[in-house]
Amino acid sequence: MQPGAFVLPLLIALPLLGAILVMCTPKTESSLHRGVGMTFTVITFIVSLLVFRYFNAKAEGFQLVFDVEWIPGLGARFKTGIDGISIFLVILTTFLMPITLLGTSKSIEKHTREFMAAMLVLEAGMLGAFVSLDIFLFYTFWEVMLIPMYLLIGIWGGQRRLYASIKFVIYTMLGSLLMLVAIFYVYIQHANVTGVYTTDLEQLLTVALPHNAQFWCFGAFALAFSIKIPLFPLHTWLPDAHVEAPTAGSVILAGVMLKFGIFGFLRFAMPLFPNGAAVWAPVIAILAVIGIIYGALVAFAQDDVKKIVAYSSVSHMGFCALGLFALTPYGISGSIFAMLSHGLTTGGLFLGIGVLYERRHTRRLAEYGGVWKVMPVFSALYLIIVMGSAGLPALSGFIGEFLTIFGTFNAGDTFPASHPNYLPSPRLLGALAATGVIFGAVYLLYMFQKVFFGKLDKARNGGLKDLSGRELATFLPLVALIFALGLFPRPVLQVMEPSVQKFIKDYHRRVAEPDGPSHVYGTLPQADKTADAMQNKLDAAAKGAQAVQNTLGTPPAGGAQ
Amino acid sequence: MSDILFNVGYGHFLVLAAVLFLIGTAGVMIRRNALIILMSVELMLNAANMTLLTFARMWGDLSGHTFALIVIAVAAAEAAVGLAIVVAVFRGRRNVDVDRLTTLRH
Amino acid sequence: MSFNPADLGWLVPFLILAIVGMLLVLAEAFYKGTDRTALVGLTVAGSLASAIASIVLYRQLEPGQQIALMGEALIADRTGYVLSALFAVVTAMTALMSPAHQREHDWQMGEYYGVLLLSASGMVMLAHAGNLVTVFLGIETMSIGVYVMCAMRRRSRRGNEAAMKYFLIGAFATGFLMYGMALIYGAAGTTSLVKLQALLPQTQNPGLVVAGAFLLVVAFGFKVAAVPFHMWAPDAYEGAPTPVTAFMAAAVKAAAVAAMIRVFGIALGGEIIPYGTLGWASPMVVIAAITITLGNISAVRQDNIKRMLAYSSISHAGVLLVGICALGLGSKTANSGLVYYLIAYSFTTMGAFAVVSYVGSRGRERLLIDDWAGLGNQFPGAALAMTICLLSFGGVPPTGGFFGKFYVFKAAMEVYDGQLLWLVAIGVVNSAISIYYYLRIVTAMYFREANQPFAPNRSGGLLFVIVVCPLIVLELGLMPGWWLRLVG
């Protein structure tokens, strides 16, 4: 066990413990429920800061690794660990949770106990998925996240919550189940090659699969993760889910859960199937650019504030996907940075909508106008969040978007046209994405102007109260962090760098592996093409013979003594 | 010709059993009266018995005979329960046509 | 077959069930009044004693050790004892569920408990079957008992109709089973499964084996309700009293699969397969794929919960057939995977039907999904139990249902060089479809308001089942290793 290994399991256990505790409290004590929820999320946040104490920012690879046997028969392990990529996502999660609970504590009136339990289980699931180093453990946490979110939308949601919740689950489920088939395939192939059944990610990574299989497996993983991101044609669940979800659900959904798409690619899909990634990368990059522009344009046409922010997520997450598949150090760092920024700004945007909705019970743009006059503090803070989201320099959004676009422009240098991962004209993609930034500024400012500026002509807006102390306490940390990330991005980028470099180095090493039947990396003889092909055939024949031998030679269970 | 007709061997019994089995199967699928279906099932079981006995003689092995006796006993028990159910259904609706058993939705 | 009194020691679980069952039938003859509490107590005690005997005997055996009893009529091994303990526990749970339902729906009959135990004794025989004769006897002992239990609600038109359909189809299946067994016997001249395994590959008449195996596939297809032999299941499940439905869905199906583990795993497994490309496995693979898909698609359209669960149990039968194919084709992990799946599936089924039985009260059985609206508000415990069971049915981690499917599909991937991947993909995609209709119930329970207050069918035994089953299902999902090692 490495020093500090206890931190990550503790991070998963704390919210679960809180969920159990809160379920043990009496049903009607809603302030007690809120108290327990707040306490446990705050403790989790403080414990998560311990990670920095043990984390060595200069080292590459996984740290704080905790590893015990979980299901021996299957070779599944309870293995957790973090690297420079996941560390900030973990902190983002633990940070957003108490903020969300604080910001929405008044808006949930019925079933507060179950609400708190759902949120805490959700947090445990998300943290677990971020730190899992066992693909099976990851899948389990991935599914565990789904149920509380489904309940959050379904129980505490709006008018069309039934439809939205079912749609959310079915979309996610369909994707993740195909991923499960691919996990199966990798798992069995690894066992065939090494003779060891294991779902330990680092073990699975030692085996190279045939390129054809990588294509399909990456496709299956990509479906699951693209739905989560969400990538352009698979995004239709997102606006429904966001509009119907309660504010807390929207914040967590946009702030953290969407990140699992990108994170899944980074942690699992691309390392496991590098050649599959190489083939799919252009497709996904193009879809990401379409998503950036499409999301921005559709957001512009919405009347519902929540829908605007939901479509802005489609657009912003497109940047993350684009940066990732540019496969340059800048692109990937930018992608991760953009995720952090998006988590903060979109979380803030949804919380702000929650503030307005609690006061006016409508989300229609046309119902607002001139709010600045009655809520100056809120308006000023919201303006900073909106600017952060739109990518104004000195705020967090700018760094991420700039780096992803810069990384995409540079993709042409690192990936010449002869490379299997040749992106379709990186400069064109970068330029199109840059127009997305402009569109983003347009619709966000349009929304801000419609709500906060103009005449205070709606009578019911006249009596709006400005932020209470509690609400101020939710927005100030967010705004402070948006500033901090925008002004001082270097510390964050430096912590990421070793992991990002290692990711790219490993990717290039793996993608250069010649095609062949499943084998351990580097064991295939590097002979000329024909000899290689010959060897492949021989291997395949030997394997077939082995299979026949297995079927014929092994007596099935039975045989009395 | 006469050889096939009069020189009765194992094959004859097996073919007869197969024909009985087919008649039984067809009876279950075509007839709609529960009692006739029950009788057809008995025909199928007896076809199986005949096959068992034939093979038992072929192999000179007693276990086939035992098996056939057990089947006869079990078939009797099954028929008893079956008839009781048919009677119960008949009491309720005055017929035992399986096509008219439509209280449960399809 | 020869009788050796020393073997009786290994048969204690079976003997307890059979003897207590007969005692109970006798006791009913001398019983006065309508209170049957004592009978329930005896039933539960008998089946638990049988379960404990199974566990004790299980511990006497080494992993993989097999002892032939009564001249190979029965086999004592770990798989057999795990399954017979499972059947005994499910029987006890059925007995615990029954009094409340009998009281609420007026069918107090003491013979029921005797027949229940006798039927369970047939299941235990199946779990240990080592001979075609014992397979046949076990199936019939089990089935005849269940026909009777199905028809127990004599005054109910639906109950009678269900019993009649179940009986006629069951008897029809018996015909196929017997003829198939007779043909297999003809090919090798023995009914011992172990001897068949050795002799069938050298048979002079491979045609008999192919035909016999095919007939057995059909017969077991009827018994486990695989498409296209499934049409009886929704009607029988809907019409039978709910505890009996639970027993049919959990134990009867598991016992049929136990018999398949013996017949297809031992007698027809391994070397006999190469007749044709996959032998009997080729029709079974197709049947499995169709069963999983059609069962799920039909379940989507159901509004009646019992029918929906019936179709869902049909699709689960498809998954079990995948496991049987893997076992026959020589997968080393299929046996433990199947046993794990049966354990998870049985407890999930018992839990789900226990909640169905709990929710329905006199005059209002509340079998439509709409009737369940608002259960989450009024009875959160029952709704939570149902949700856990439904998630387990749908194969969502961390429940037993997820790992069950995982192990079975893993076993399928191990054989034939992974060429059954398409089957696994069908199975997995179907899980997503199934989530849709399971969530319809969850949605109704939690997200909608009740139109009238629930008057649930309270009883200690029923509540016990409702509490215990979801806990076991969760335990199975969180710590699957222990369960998997039971027979591994």
PDB file of N, CA and C in Angstrom, chain C residues 276-301:
ATOM      1  N   GLY C 276     -23.172 -32.620 -35.765  1.00  0.00           N
ATOM      2  CA  GLY C 276     -23.547 -31.280 -36.215  1.00  0.00           C
ATOM      3  C   GLY C 276     -22.472 -30.347 -35.703  1.00  0.00           C
ATOM      4  N   THR C 277     -22.583 -29.080 -35.943  1.00  0.00           N
ATOM      5  CA  THR C 277     -21.512 -28.191 -35.528  1.00  0.00           C
ATOM      6  C   THR C 277     -21.504 -28.013 -34.012  1.00  0.00           C
ATOM      7  N   LEU C 278     -22.675 -27.755 -33.455  1.00  0.00           N
ATOM      8  CA  LEU C 278     -22.738 -27.578 -32.010  1.00  0.00           C
ATOM      9  C   LEU C 278     -23.640 -28.629 -31.370  1.00  0.00           C
ATOM     10  N   GLY C 279     -24.103 -29.638 -32.142  1.00  0.00           N
ATOM     11  CA  GLY C 279     -24.987 -30.636 -31.570  1.00  0.00           C
ATOM     12  C   GLY C 279     -26.275 -30.013 -31.076  1.00  0.00           C
ATOM     13  N   TRP C 280     -26.771 -30.530 -29.944  1.00  0.00           N
ATOM     14  CA  TRP C 280     -28.012 -29.990 -29.401  1.00  0.00           C
ATOM     15  C   TRP C 280     -27.864 -28.531 -29.026  1.00  0.00           C
ATOM     16  N   ALA C 281     -26.625 -28.113 -28.852  1.00  0.00           N
ATOM     17  CA  ALA C 281     -26.436 -26.727 -28.436  1.00  0.00           C
ATOM     18  C   ALA C 281     -26.859 -25.758 -29.535  1.00  0.00           C
ATOM     19  N   SER C 282     -26.808 -26.193 -30.802  1.00  0.00           N
ATOM     20  CA  SER C 282     -27.168 -25.217 -31.842  1.00  0.00           C
ATOM     21  C   SER C 282     -28.645 -24.830 -31.789  1.00  0.00           C
ATOM     22  N   PRO C 283     -29.597 -25.810 -31.686  1.00  0.00           N
ATOM     23  CA  PRO C 283     -30.962 -25.301 -31.475  1.00  0.00           C
ATOM     24  C   PRO C 283     -31.089 -24.532 -30.165  1.00  0.00           C
ATOM     25  N   MET C 284     -30.363 -24.975 -29.142  1.00  0.00           N
ATOM     26  CA  MET C 284     -30.557 -24.320 -27.840  1.00  0.00           C
ATOM     27  C   MET C 284     -30.034 -22.887 -27.844  1.00  0.00           C
ATOM     28  N   VAL C 285     -28.946 -22.672 -28.571  1.00  0.00           N
ATOM     29  CA  VAL C 285     -28.430 -21.304 -28.662  1.00  0.00           C
ATOM     30  C   VAL C 285     -29.463 -20.400 -29.317  1.00  0.00           C
ATOM     31  N   VAL C 286     -30.087 -20.917 -30.398  1.00  0.00           N
ATOM     32  CA  VAL C 286     -31.098 -20.110 -31.089  1.00  0.00           C
ATOM     33  C   VAL C 286     -32.295 -19.870 -30.169  1.00  0.00           C
ATOM     34  N   ILE C 287     -32.724 -20.959 -29.502  1.00  0.00           N
ATOM     35  CA  ILE C 287     -33.862 -20.814 -28.586  1.00  0.00           C
ATOM     36  C   ILE C 287     -33.538 -19.788 -27.511  1.00  0.00           C
ATOM     37  N   ALA C 288     -32.316 -19.843 -26.981  1.00  0.00           N
ATOM     38  CA  ALA C 288     -31.932 -18.904 -25.921  1.00  0.00           C
ATOM     39  C   ALA C 288     -32.036 -17.464 -26.428  1.00  0.00           C
ATOM     40  N   ALA C 289     -31.486 -17.219 -27.630  1.00  0.00           N
ATOM     41  CA  ALA C 289     -31.511 -15.848 -28.161  1.00  0.00           C
ATOM     42  C   ALA C 289     -32.942 -15.373 -28.340  1.00  0.00           C
ATOM     43  N   ILE C 290     -33.795 -16.244 -28.932  1.00  0.00           N
ATOM     44  CA  ILE C 290     -35.190 -15.835 -29.160  1.00  0.00           C
ATOM     45  C   ILE C 290     -35.902 -15.636 -27.833  1.00  0.00           C
ATOM     46  N   THR C 291     -35.613 -16.534 -26.875  1.00  0.00           N
ATOM     47  CA  THR C 291     -36.302 -16.455 -25.590  1.00  0.00           C
ATOM     48  C   THR C 291     -35.995 -15.142 -24.876  1.00  0.00           C
ATOM     49  N   ILE C 292     -34.708 -14.798 -24.837  1.00  0.00           N
ATOM     50  CA  ILE C 292     -34.332 -13.561 -24.144  1.00  0.00           C
ATOM     51  C   ILE C 292     -35.041 -12.383 -24.804  1.00  0.00           C
ATOM     52  N   THR C 293     -34.988 -12.335 -26.138  1.00  0.00           N
ATOM     53  CA  THR C 293     -35.516 -11.169 -26.832  1.00  0.00           C
ATOM     54  C   THR C 293     -37.031 -11.099 -26.750  1.00  0.00           C
ATOM     55  N   LEU C 294     -37.687 -12.214 -27.116  1.00  0.00           N
ATOM     56  CA  LEU C 294     -39.148 -12.169 -27.177  1.00  0.00           C
ATOM     57  C   LEU C 294     -39.756 -12.007 -25.788  1.00  0.00           C
ATOM     58  N   GLY C 295     -39.140 -12.668 -24.799  1.00  0.00           N
ATOM     59  CA  GLY C 295     -39.641 -12.516 -23.437  1.00  0.00           C
ATOM     60  C   GLY C 295     -39.640 -11.058 -23.029  1.00  0.00           C
ATOM     61  N   ASN C 296     -38.550 -10.374 -23.339  1.00  0.00           N
ATOM     62  CA  ASN C 296     -38.444  -8.972 -22.957  1.00  0.00           C
ATOM     63  C   ASN C 296     -39.410  -8.103 -23.723  1.00  0.00           C
ATOM     64  N   ILE C 297     -39.496  -8.341 -25.041  1.00  0.00           N
ATOM     65  CA  ILE C 297     -40.355  -7.467 -25.842  1.00  0.00           C
ATOM     66  C   ILE C 297     -41.808  -7.641 -25.419  1.00  0.00           C
ATOM     67  N   SER C 298     -42.192  -8.892 -25.115  1.00  0.00           N
ATOM     68  CA  SER C 298     -43.577  -9.093 -24.675  1.00  0.00           C
ATOM     69  C   SER C 298     -43.805  -8.445 -23.322  1.00  0.00           C
ATOM     70  N   ALA C 299     -42.803  -8.482 -22.458  1.00  0.00           N
ATOM     71  CA  ALA C 299     -42.981  -7.910 -21.130  1.00  0.00           C
ATOM     72  C   ALA C 299     -43.238  -6.407 -21.206  1.00  0.00           C
ATOM     73  N   VAL C 300     -42.655  -5.754 -22.207  1.00  0.00           N
ATOM     74  CA  VAL C 300     -42.821  -4.305 -22.319  1.00  0.00           C
ATOM     75  C   VAL C 300     -44.290  -3.941 -22.441  1.00  0.00           C
ATOM     76  N   ARG C 301     -45.069  -4.812 -23.108  1.00  0.00           N
ATOM     77  CA  ARG C 301     -46.463  -4.454 -23.380  1.00  0.00           C
ATOM     78  C   ARG C 301     -47.406  -4.791 -22.233  1.00  0.00           C
TER      79      ARG C 301
END
